[in-house]
Amino acid sequence: MTEVRREASGRSVAAVIPAAGSGARMGGRTPKQFRRLAPAPILLLTAGHFARHPAIGSIVVVAPATHVRRAERLLRPLARRVPVAVVPGGRERQDSVRLGLAAVPAGADVVLVHDAVRPFVTTALITAVIEAARRDGAAICALPVKETVKRVVDEYVETTVDRSALWAVQTPQAFRADLLREAHDKAHRDGFVGTDEAMLVERLGHRVRVVRGLEENIKITTPADLRKARARA
Ligand code: C5P
């Protein structure tokens, strides 16, 4: 694998970490990204992978407006390695990413987007999506769907979907910065809300490269996910 390095002109990859959700499906008063997973809060573990990655030159964390100061305090140890900005998020995840993107330094040529609640991302996976985005402009990581998939309407099966070409998508996703900005601007203008960044890029007619994700790169959403994650940490 070619090594991805911070470039001499400055480190040219920026990471946007949306962490502005309320954690409604988790319950409790503290948003899940601030819950602890031994040995640290989820957001710090996640952001740490990006701060330590040799290609990452800046990080933007998008926090709930009520938790910006808390996130700044939490992430202070990482700022020794790489500049970390914390900005307030929006109503939908997509709004949060758009606001994060606006805070990405102009010199960044590739932007990664990674959910704060996926703390088991690895250096190798980050490198793989950066390399794919450098080559193809847009890259996601995903795994083939293992379960049988059915469309269900009102508690009855409507049809069984052929899963042979279905992949379940994870983050990080990586894009040429100009392409991601264009995709977000168009979605915003059109009032289109997608469930990941790649969808917005697909709407531009741009091909999105898929690299293999990791089983352990789970998204912590429910209390059961948090129990699983604590057992793994
Ligand atoms: O809600 P979901 O589990 O899809 O959230 C994925 C990531 O997006 C989480 O890290 C969450 O904090 C973030 N998010 C956000 N702004 C929102 C909603 C979710 O940054 N309005």
CSV table of C-alpha atoms and ligand atoms in Angstrom, one decimal:
chain,number,residue,atom,x,y,z
A,1,MET,CA,0.0,0.0,0.0
A,2,THR,CA,1.4,3.5,-0.9
A,3,GLU,CA,1.9,5.5,2.2
A,4,VAL,CA,-0.3,8.6,2.6
A,5,ARG,CA,1.8,11.4,4.2
A,6,ARG,CA,1.1,14.9,5.3
A,7,GLU,CA,2.3,16.9,2.5
A,8,ALA,CA,5.2,19.3,2.8
A,9,SER,CA,3.0,22.2,1.9
A,10,GLY,CA,0.9,21.5,5.0
A,11,ARG,CA,-1.2,18.5,5.8
A,12,SER,CA,-3.8,18.3,3.1
A,13,VAL,CA,-6.4,16.0,4.5
A,14,ALA,CA,-9.1,17.3,6.9
A,15,ALA,CA,-11.5,15.2,9.0
A,16,VAL,CA,-15.0,16.3,9.8
A,17,ILE,CA,-16.5,14.4,12.7
A,18,PRO,CA,-20.3,14.9,13.1
A,19,ALA,CA,-21.0,14.6,16.8
A,20,ALA,CA,-24.0,16.8,17.1
A,21,GLY,CA,-26.8,14.2,17.5
A,22,SER,CA,-28.9,14.1,20.6
A,23,GLY,CA,-28.7,10.4,21.1
A,24,ALA,CA,-32.5,10.0,21.3
A,25,ARG,CA,-32.3,6.2,20.6
A,26,MET,CA,-29.8,5.8,23.4
A,27,GLY,CA,-31.9,7.5,26.0
A,28,GLY,CA,-30.4,9.4,29.0
A,29,ARG,CA,-29.4,13.1,29.3
A,30,THR,CA,-25.9,12.9,28.0
A,31,PRO,CA,-25.6,12.5,24.2
A,32,LYS,CA,-24.0,9.1,23.5
A,33,GLN,CA,-20.8,10.5,21.9
A,34,PHE,CA,-19.9,11.9,25.4
A,35,ARG,CA,-20.6,8.6,27.2
A,36,ARG,CA,-17.6,6.7,28.4
A,37,LEU,CA,-16.2,3.6,26.8
A,38,ALA,CA,-13.2,2.6,29.0
A,39,PRO,CA,-10.8,4.3,28.9
A,40,ALA,CA,-12.3,7.5,27.5
A,41,PRO,CA,-15.4,9.2,26.1
A,42,ILE,CA,-16.4,7.9,22.7
A,43,LEU,CA,-15.8,11.2,20.9
A,44,LEU,CA,-12.2,11.4,22.3
A,45,LEU,CA,-11.4,7.8,21.2
A,46,THR,CA,-12.8,8.4,17.7
A,47,ALA,CA,-11.1,11.8,17.2
A,48,GLY,CA,-7.9,10.3,18.5
A,49,HIS,CA,-7.6,7.9,15.5
A,50,PHE,CA,-7.7,10.9,13.2
A,51,ALA,CA,-5.3,13.1,15.2
A,52,ARG,CA,-2.7,10.3,15.2
A,53,HIS,CA,-3.1,9.5,11.5
A,54,PRO,CA,0.0,10.8,9.6
A,55,ALA,CA,-2.1,12.3,6.7
A,56,ILE,CA,-4.6,14.3,8.7
A,57,GLY,CA,-3.7,18.0,9.0
A,58,SER,CA,-6.9,19.3,10.6
A,59,ILE,CA,-10.0,18.1,12.4
A,60,VAL,CA,-13.4,19.7,12.7
A,61,VAL,CA,-15.7,18.3,15.3
A,62,VAL,CA,-19.4,19.3,15.1
A,63,ALA,CA,-21.0,19.3,18.5
A,64,PRO,CA,-24.5,20.0,19.8
A,65,ALA,CA,-24.7,23.8,20.4
A,66,THR,CA,-25.1,23.1,24.1
A,67,HIS,CA,-21.9,21.0,24.2
A,68,VAL,CA,-19.4,23.0,22.2
A,69,ARG,CA,-17.3,24.0,25.3
A,70,ARG,CA,-17.5,20.5,26.7
A,71,ALA,CA,-16.2,19.1,23.4
A,72,GLU,CA,-13.4,21.7,23.3
A,73,ARG,CA,-12.3,20.8,26.8
A,74,LEU,CA,-12.4,17.1,26.0
A,75,LEU,CA,-10.5,17.3,22.8
A,76,ARG,CA,-7.8,19.7,24.1
A,77,PRO,CA,-5.2,16.9,24.5
A,78,LEU,CA,-5.4,16.2,20.7
A,79,ALA,CA,-4.7,19.8,19.7
A,80,ARG,CA,-1.0,19.2,20.5
A,81,ARG,CA,-0.9,16.9,17.4
A,82,VAL,CA,-3.2,18.7,15.0
A,83,PRO,CA,-5.5,21.7,15.0
A,84,VAL,CA,-9.0,20.8,16.2
A,85,ALA,CA,-11.9,23.2,15.7
A,86,VAL,CA,-15.3,22.6,17.4
A,87,VAL,CA,-18.4,24.1,15.7
A,88,PRO,CA,-22.1,23.9,16.6
A,89,GLY,CA,-24.2,21.4,14.6
A,90,GLY,CA,-27.6,21.5,12.9
A,91,ARG,CA,-30.9,19.7,12.9
A,92,GLU,CA,-30.0,16.8,10.6
A,93,ARG,CA,-26.6,15.0,10.4
A,94,GLN,CA,-26.3,16.5,6.9
A,95,ASP,CA,-26.7,20.0,8.3
A,96,SER,CA,-24.0,19.3,10.8
A,97,VAL,CA,-21.6,18.0,8.2
A,98,ARG,CA,-22.3,21.1,6.0
A,99,LEU,CA,-21.5,23.4,9.0
A,100,GLY,CA,-18.3,21.3,9.7
A,101,LEU,CA,-17.3,21.6,6.1
A,102,ALA,CA,-17.5,25.3,6.2
A,103,ALA,CA,-14.9,25.3,8.9
A,104,VAL,CA,-12.4,23.1,7.0
A,105,PRO,CA,-9.2,25.0,6.1
A,106,ALA,CA,-9.2,26.1,2.4
A,107,GLY,CA,-5.9,24.3,1.8
A,108,ALA,CA,-7.4,20.8,2.5
A,109,ASP,CA,-7.7,18.9,-0.8
A,110,VAL,CA,-9.3,15.8,0.6
A,111,VAL,CA,-12.0,15.8,3.3
A,112,LEU,CA,-13.0,12.7,5.4
A,113,VAL,CA,-16.3,12.5,7.1
A,114,HIS,CA,-16.6,10.0,10.1
A,115,ASP,CA,-19.3,9.5,12.6
A,116,ALA,CA,-18.2,10.4,16.1
A,117,VAL,CA,-20.0,7.2,17.3
A,118,ARG,CA,-17.7,4.8,15.4
A,119,PRO,CA,-14.8,4.6,17.8
A,120,PHE,CA,-13.3,1.4,16.4
A,121,VAL,CA,-12.1,2.9,13.1
A,122,THR,CA,-8.5,2.0,12.3
A,123,THR,CA,-5.5,3.8,10.8
A,124,ALA,CA,-5.5,1.3,7.9
A,125,LEU,CA,-9.1,1.9,7.0
A,126,ILE,CA,-8.6,5.7,7.1
A,127,THR,CA,-5.6,5.3,4.8
A,128,ALA,CA,-7.6,3.1,2.4
A,129,VAL,CA,-10.4,5.6,1.9
A,130,ILE,CA,-8.0,8.5,1.6
A,131,GLU,CA,-6.1,6.6,-1.1
A,132,ALA,CA,-9.3,5.7,-2.9
A,133,ALA,CA,-10.5,9.3,-2.8
A,134,ARG,CA,-7.3,10.6,-4.2
A,135,ARG,CA,-7.6,8.2,-7.1
A,136,ASP,CA,-11.4,8.3,-7.7
A,137,GLY,CA,-12.6,11.6,-6.1
A,138,ALA,CA,-15.1,9.9,-3.8
A,139,ALA,CA,-14.8,6.7,-1.6
A,140,ILE,CA,-16.8,5.0,1.1
A,141,CYS,CA,-16.2,1.8,3.1
A,142,ALA,CA,-18.9,-0.9,3.3
A,143,LEU,CA,-19.5,-4.6,3.9
A,144,PRO,CA,-21.6,-7.0,2.0
A,145,VAL,CA,-25.0,-7.6,3.6
A,146,LYS,CA,-25.0,-11.0,5.4
A,147,GLU,CA,-28.7,-11.2,6.5
A,148,THR,CA,-31.6,-11.9,4.2
A,149,VAL,CA,-33.2,-8.6,3.5
A,150,LYS,CA,-37.0,-8.1,3.1
A,151,ARG,CA,-39.2,-5.1,2.4
A,152,VAL,CA,-41.8,-5.0,5.2
A,153,VAL,CA,-45.0,-3.0,5.0
A,154,ASP,CA,-47.4,-2.9,8.0
A,155,GLU,CA,-45.7,-5.9,9.7
A,156,TYR,CA,-46.0,-8.2,6.6
A,157,VAL,CA,-43.4,-9.1,4.1
A,158,GLU,CA,-43.9,-7.4,0.8
A,159,THR,CA,-40.9,-8.9,-1.0
A,160,THR,CA,-37.5,-10.5,-0.4
A,161,VAL,CA,-34.7,-8.3,-1.8
A,162,ASP,CA,-31.8,-9.9,-3.8
A,163,ARG,CA,-28.9,-9.2,-1.4
A,164,SER,CA,-26.1,-10.3,-3.8
A,165,ALA,CA,-25.2,-6.7,-4.7
A,166,LEU,CA,-26.2,-5.0,-1.4
A,167,TRP,CA,-23.5,-3.5,0.9
A,168,ALA,CA,-24.0,-1.9,4.3
A,169,VAL,CA,-22.2,1.4,4.4
A,170,GLN,CA,-20.0,2.7,7.1
A,171,THR,CA,-17.8,5.8,7.7
A,172,PRO,CA,-15.1,7.1,7.1
A,173,GLN,CA,-16.1,8.4,3.7
A,174,ALA,CA,-13.5,10.5,1.8
A,175,PHE,CA,-13.9,13.0,-1.0
A,176,ARG,CA,-12.0,15.6,-3.0
A,177,ALA,CA,-12.8,18.7,-1.1
A,178,ASP,CA,-14.2,20.6,-4.1
A,179,LEU,CA,-16.5,17.7,-5.0
A,180,LEU,CA,-17.9,17.4,-1.4
A,181,ARG,CA,-18.5,21.1,-1.2
A,182,GLU,CA,-20.3,21.1,-4.6
A,183,ALA,CA,-22.4,18.1,-3.5
A,184,HIS,CA,-23.4,19.7,-0.2
A,185,ASP,CA,-24.2,23.0,-1.9
A,186,LYS,CA,-26.5,21.3,-4.4
A,187,ALA,CA,-28.3,19.2,-1.8
A,188,HIS,CA,-28.9,22.3,0.3
A,189,ARG,CA,-30.2,24.3,-2.7
A,190,ASP,CA,-32.5,21.4,-3.7
A,191,GLY,CA,-33.7,20.7,-0.1
A,192,PHE,CA,-32.4,17.1,-0.5
A,193,VAL,CA,-31.5,15.1,2.6
A,194,GLY,CA,-29.4,12.0,2.2
A,195,THR,CA,-28.3,9.4,4.7
A,196,ASP,CA,-24.6,9.7,3.9
A,197,GLU,CA,-22.3,12.1,2.1
A,198,ALA,CA,-21.8,9.7,-0.8
A,199,MET,CA,-25.5,10.0,-1.7
A,200,LEU,CA,-25.0,13.7,-2.3
A,201,VAL,CA,-22.0,13.0,-4.5
A,202,GLU,CA,-24.0,10.3,-6.4
A,203,ARG,CA,-26.6,13.0,-7.2
A,204,LEU,CA,-23.9,14.9,-9.1
A,205,GLY,CA,-23.4,11.8,-11.3
A,206,HIS,CA,-20.0,11.2,-9.8
A,207,ARG,CA,-18.9,7.5,-9.3
A,208,VAL,CA,-18.2,6.5,-5.7
A,209,ARG,CA,-15.5,3.9,-5.0
A,210,VAL,CA,-16.2,1.2,-2.4
A,211,VAL,CA,-13.5,-0.2,-0.2
A,212,ARG,CA,-14.0,-3.0,2.3
A,213,GLY,CA,-15.0,-1.8,5.7
A,214,LEU,CA,-14.5,-3.6,9.0
A,215,GLU,CA,-16.9,-5.7,11.1
A,216,GLU,CA,-15.7,-4.0,14.3
A,217,ASN,CA,-16.3,-0.5,12.9
A,218,ILE,CA,-19.8,-0.4,14.5
A,219,LYS,CA,-22.0,2.6,15.0
A,220,ILE,CA,-23.0,3.0,18.6
A,221,THR,CA,-26.7,3.8,18.5
A,222,THR,CA,-28.6,1.9,21.1
A,223,PRO,CA,-27.9,0.8,24.7
A,224,ALA,CA,-27.2,-2.7,23.3
A,225,ASP,CA,-24.5,-1.2,21.0
A,226,LEU,CA,-23.0,0.5,24.0
A,227,ARG,CA,-22.9,-2.7,25.9
A,228,LYS,CA,-21.2,-4.5,22.9
A,229,ALA,CA,-18.7,-1.6,22.5
A,230,ARG,CA,-17.9,-1.7,26.3
A,231,ALA,CA,-17.2,-5.4,26.1
A,232,ARG,CA,-14.8,-4.8,23.1
A,233,ALA,CA,-13.0,-1.7,24.5
B,1,C5P,O1,-28.1,9.8,14.2
B,1,C5P,P1,-27.0,9.0,13.6
B,1,C5P,O2,-26.7,7.8,14.5
B,1,C5P,O3,-27.1,8.7,12.2
B,1,C5P,O4,-25.7,9.9,13.8
B,1,C5P,C1,-24.5,9.6,13.2
B,1,C5P,C2,-23.5,10.7,13.6
B,1,C5P,O5,-24.0,12.0,13.2
B,1,C5P,C3,-23.3,10.8,15.2
B,1,C5P,O6,-21.9,10.9,15.5
B,1,C5P,C4,-24.1,12.0,15.5
B,1,C5P,O7,-23.7,12.7,16.7
B,1,C5P,C5,-24.0,12.9,14.3
B,1,C5P,N1,-25.1,13.8,14.1
B,1,C5P,C6,-24.8,15.2,14.0
B,1,C5P,N2,-25.9,16.1,13.8
B,1,C5P,C7,-27.2,15.7,13.9
B,1,C5P,C8,-27.5,14.3,14.0
B,1,C5P,C9,-26.4,13.4,14.1
B,1,C5P,O8,-23.7,15.6,14.0
B,1,C5P,N3,-28.1,16.6,13.7
